[in-house]
Amino acid sequence: MTTVTVLLVDDHVVVRAGLRALLDSQPDIEVIAEAGTGEAAVDAVTTFRPQLVTMDLALGAGIDGVEAIRRIRQVDRNLPVLVFTTYDTDADVVRAIDAGAIGYLLKDSTPQEIFAAVRGAAAGQSVLSPPVASRLLQQMQRPEEALTPREAELLTLLAKGMTNKELGKALFISEATVKTHLAHIYAKLGVDTRAAAVSVALRRQGIR
């Protein structure tokens, strides 16, 4: 039987202790290290060489979970990172996946779902909690026409890194109007940042 070695990353000691006890109850899963900060997580990857990392997104002081994922992926491009968090907004999911996470699991998952996610992620399979997967599927199935021609044009320019002022000049509209269009785009794509909007639109092939 092959054992999956795991690094737990969470800023709450009680959460780490509970998850460790749960995972260690399985004969094919072994927690070999823990980290309470993003920086410590990156160091632990180098020191312990786990086969899987479980990562919370909010890690208190220092870098957050998304940045920790990016840095871990720089250390070991093939190391799967499974997000394990309470944050379930579309924007959080997109940020984590874009950073390199192989899966996204919510902390209210059942033990069976957690075990399956750990085994699946360690084997290279993408894993999403059912509520997250359902929302993302609905989002990806939204027709591109949901964006007006003007919004699609603005999003295309946004992907090129333009500021609000530059967008206004390019489209001959005021910065206030740019902000209004962006608010509508964010709402339609289910995100709250420029980067997330571009990421979702690219996946939907909504921009060029």
Short mmCIF file of C-alpha atoms in Angstrom, two decimals:
data_model
loop_
_atom_site.label_atom_id
_atom_site.label_comp_id
_atom_site.label_asym_id
_atom_site.label_seq_id
_atom_site.Cartn_x
_atom_site.Cartn_y
_atom_site.Cartn_z
CA MET A 1 0.00 0.00 0.00
CA THR A 2 1.37 3.41 -1.02
CA THR A 3 1.24 6.05 1.71
CA VAL A 4 0.42 9.68 0.90
CA THR A 5 2.60 12.02 2.98
CA VAL A 6 0.96 15.33 3.82
CA LEU A 7 1.99 18.81 4.96
CA LEU A 8 -0.84 20.65 6.78
CA VAL A 9 -0.91 24.44 6.50
CA ASP A 10 -3.34 26.38 8.71
CA ASP A 11 -2.83 29.22 11.19
CA HIS A 12 -5.14 27.60 13.75
CA VAL A 13 -3.46 24.96 15.91
CA VAL A 14 -6.77 23.32 16.83
CA VAL A 15 -7.72 22.95 13.16
CA ARG A 16 -4.36 21.40 12.34
CA ALA A 17 -4.66 19.00 15.28
CA GLY A 18 -8.14 17.92 14.23
CA LEU A 19 -7.20 17.43 10.59
CA ARG A 20 -4.03 15.56 11.56
CA ALA A 21 -5.99 13.17 13.77
CA LEU A 22 -8.53 12.62 11.00
CA LEU A 23 -5.99 11.97 8.26
CA ASP A 24 -3.74 9.84 10.44
CA SER A 25 -6.70 7.54 11.08
CA GLN A 26 -6.24 6.27 7.53
CA PRO A 27 -3.57 3.62 6.93
CA ASP A 28 -2.55 5.12 3.58
CA ILE A 29 -2.28 8.78 4.70
CA GLU A 30 0.45 10.18 6.96
CA VAL A 31 0.83 13.77 8.13
CA ILE A 32 4.58 14.39 8.27
CA ALA A 33 4.66 18.12 9.01
CA GLU A 34 2.59 21.18 9.90
CA ALA A 35 2.97 24.91 9.25
CA GLY A 36 1.10 27.90 10.65
CA THR A 37 2.28 30.53 8.16
CA GLY A 38 2.81 30.73 4.43
CA GLU A 39 6.53 31.26 4.81
CA ALA A 40 6.86 28.25 7.11
CA ALA A 41 4.92 26.18 4.59
CA VAL A 42 7.37 26.97 1.80
CA ASP A 43 10.29 26.05 4.07
CA ALA A 44 8.58 22.83 5.16
CA VAL A 45 8.13 21.75 1.55
CA THR A 46 11.88 21.94 1.06
CA THR A 47 12.66 20.25 4.38
CA PHE A 48 10.11 17.43 4.43
CA ARG A 49 9.28 16.89 0.74
CA PRO A 50 5.61 15.89 1.24
CA GLN A 51 3.57 14.34 -1.54
CA LEU A 52 0.64 16.69 -0.88
CA VAL A 53 0.03 20.05 0.82
CA THR A 54 -3.31 21.09 2.33
CA MET A 55 -3.51 24.89 2.38
CA ASP A 56 -5.81 27.34 4.13
CA LEU A 57 -6.20 30.70 2.39
CA ALA A 58 -6.17 33.00 5.43
CA LEU A 59 -2.92 32.54 7.34
CA GLY A 60 -2.80 35.55 9.62
CA ALA A 61 0.43 37.53 9.46
CA GLY A 62 2.71 37.20 6.44
CA ILE A 63 1.81 35.91 3.01
CA ASP A 64 -1.61 34.42 2.42
CA GLY A 65 -2.42 30.96 1.15
CA VAL A 66 -2.58 32.00 -2.50
CA GLU A 67 0.90 33.49 -2.43
CA ALA A 68 2.15 30.45 -0.51
CA ILE A 69 0.77 28.21 -3.27
CA ARG A 70 2.64 30.25 -5.89
CA ARG A 71 5.91 29.98 -3.98
CA ILE A 72 5.49 26.27 -3.31
CA ARG A 73 4.88 25.70 -7.00
CA GLN A 74 8.14 27.53 -7.71
CA VAL A 75 9.96 25.15 -5.37
CA ASP A 76 8.27 22.02 -6.73
CA ARG A 77 6.15 22.42 -9.84
CA ASN A 78 4.75 18.90 -9.53
CA LEU A 79 3.71 19.07 -5.87
CA PRO A 80 -0.12 19.09 -5.59
CA VAL A 81 -1.63 21.68 -3.27
CA LEU A 82 -5.17 21.13 -2.02
CA VAL A 83 -6.90 24.20 -0.61
CA PHE A 84 -8.77 23.44 2.63
CA THR A 85 -10.68 26.51 3.77
CA THR A 86 -13.94 28.12 4.82
CA TYR A 87 -13.76 30.72 2.04
CA ASP A 88 -16.01 29.72 -0.84
CA THR A 89 -16.46 32.79 -3.05
CA ASP A 90 -15.89 32.39 -6.76
CA ALA A 91 -13.08 34.95 -6.58
CA ASP A 92 -11.23 32.95 -3.91
CA VAL A 93 -11.57 29.74 -5.92
CA VAL A 94 -10.30 31.38 -9.11
CA ARG A 95 -7.33 32.97 -7.32
CA ALA A 96 -6.32 29.66 -5.75
CA ILE A 97 -6.65 27.64 -8.95
CA ASP A 98 -4.78 30.29 -10.92
CA ALA A 99 -1.97 30.16 -8.34
CA GLY A 100 -1.62 26.43 -9.01
CA ALA A 101 -3.89 24.64 -6.54
CA ILE A 102 -5.04 21.24 -7.78
CA GLY A 103 -8.23 21.30 -5.75
CA TYR A 104 -10.49 23.31 -3.46
CA LEU A 105 -12.12 21.70 -0.43
CA LEU A 106 -14.37 23.37 2.14
CA LYS A 107 -13.90 22.73 5.84
CA ASP A 108 -17.48 21.53 6.24
CA SER A 109 -16.71 18.54 4.02
CA THR A 110 -17.38 15.09 5.44
CA PRO A 111 -14.46 12.87 6.51
CA GLN A 112 -15.12 10.65 3.50
CA GLU A 113 -14.95 13.65 1.15
CA ILE A 114 -11.70 14.77 2.76
CA PHE A 115 -10.10 11.33 2.45
CA ALA A 116 -11.18 11.05 -1.19
CA ALA A 117 -9.91 14.56 -1.95
CA VAL A 118 -6.50 13.89 -0.41
CA ARG A 119 -6.08 10.63 -2.27
CA GLY A 120 -7.34 12.11 -5.51
CA ALA A 121 -5.22 15.25 -5.32
CA ALA A 122 -2.12 13.22 -4.47
CA ALA A 123 -2.80 11.16 -7.60
CA GLY A 124 -2.97 14.32 -9.70
CA GLN A 125 -6.74 14.59 -9.96
CA SER A 126 -8.51 17.95 -9.73
CA VAL A 127 -10.81 18.05 -6.72
CA LEU A 128 -13.59 20.51 -5.89
CA SER A 129 -16.13 20.50 -3.08
CA PRO A 130 -19.60 19.78 -4.54
CA PRO A 131 -20.98 23.30 -3.78
CA VAL A 132 -17.94 24.93 -5.40
CA ALA A 133 -18.04 22.63 -8.42
CA SER A 134 -21.75 23.31 -8.92
CA ARG A 135 -21.33 27.09 -8.84
CA LEU A 136 -18.33 27.06 -11.16
CA LEU A 137 -20.15 24.83 -13.62
CA GLN A 138 -23.09 27.22 -13.69
CA GLN A 139 -20.71 30.14 -14.12
CA MET A 140 -18.85 28.51 -16.99
CA GLN A 141 -22.14 27.70 -18.70
CA ARG A 142 -23.32 31.30 -18.71
CA PRO A 143 -23.53 32.59 -22.27
CA GLU A 144 -20.92 35.08 -23.35
CA GLU A 145 -23.76 37.36 -24.43
CA ALA A 146 -24.26 38.06 -20.72
CA LEU A 147 -21.64 40.77 -21.28
CA THR A 148 -22.70 43.68 -23.44
CA PRO A 149 -20.46 44.55 -26.42
CA ARG A 150 -19.11 47.54 -24.50
CA GLU A 151 -18.36 45.39 -21.42
CA ALA A 152 -16.63 42.78 -23.57
CA GLU A 153 -14.54 45.50 -25.20
CA LEU A 154 -13.59 46.94 -21.84
CA LEU A 155 -12.67 43.50 -20.53
CA THR A 156 -10.42 42.90 -23.53
CA LEU A 157 -8.55 46.14 -22.79
CA LEU A 158 -8.48 45.32 -19.09
CA ALA A 159 -6.64 42.09 -19.90
CA LYS A 160 -3.88 44.22 -21.42
CA GLY A 161 -3.24 45.82 -18.05
CA MET A 162 -4.84 49.21 -18.67
CA THR A 163 -5.70 51.44 -15.73
CA ASN A 164 -9.16 52.96 -15.31
CA LYS A 165 -7.85 56.25 -16.69
CA GLU A 166 -6.36 54.53 -19.74
CA LEU A 167 -9.57 52.56 -20.28
CA GLY A 168 -11.57 55.78 -20.19
CA LYS A 169 -9.34 57.43 -22.79
CA ALA A 170 -9.39 54.37 -25.06
CA LEU A 171 -13.18 54.12 -24.96
CA PHE A 172 -13.87 57.87 -24.77
CA ILE A 173 -15.76 57.55 -21.50
CA SER A 174 -15.21 58.94 -18.00
CA GLU A 175 -13.43 57.04 -15.23
CA ALA A 176 -16.74 56.98 -13.35
CA THR A 177 -18.36 55.18 -16.28
CA VAL A 178 -15.43 52.76 -16.43
CA LYS A 179 -15.99 51.92 -12.76
CA THR A 180 -19.69 51.36 -13.42
CA HIS A 181 -18.94 48.99 -16.30
CA LEU A 182 -16.39 47.12 -14.16
CA ALA A 183 -18.94 46.71 -11.37
CA HIS A 184 -21.39 45.17 -13.87
CA ILE A 185 -18.69 42.88 -15.28
CA TYR A 186 -17.65 41.70 -11.82
CA ALA A 187 -21.26 40.94 -10.93
CA LYS A 188 -21.87 38.99 -14.13
CA LEU A 189 -18.67 36.96 -13.80
CA GLY A 190 -19.09 36.40 -10.06
CA VAL A 191 -15.74 37.96 -9.10
CA ASP A 192 -14.52 41.02 -7.22
CA THR A 193 -11.08 41.80 -8.66
CA ARG A 194 -9.67 42.77 -12.04
CA ALA A 195 -7.36 39.75 -12.16
CA ALA A 196 -10.19 37.34 -11.37
CA ALA A 197 -12.41 38.92 -14.03
CA VAL A 198 -9.73 38.47 -16.68
CA SER A 199 -9.04 34.92 -15.54
CA VAL A 200 -12.70 33.87 -15.71
CA ALA A 201 -13.20 35.60 -19.04
CA LEU A 202 -10.17 33.86 -20.51
CA ARG A 203 -11.49 30.50 -19.40
CA ARG A 204 -14.82 31.29 -20.98
CA GLN A 205 -12.98 32.59 -24.07
CA GLY A 206 -14.85 35.83 -23.56
CA ILE A 207 -11.87 38.01 -24.49
CA ARG A 208 -9.18 37.88 -27.10
#
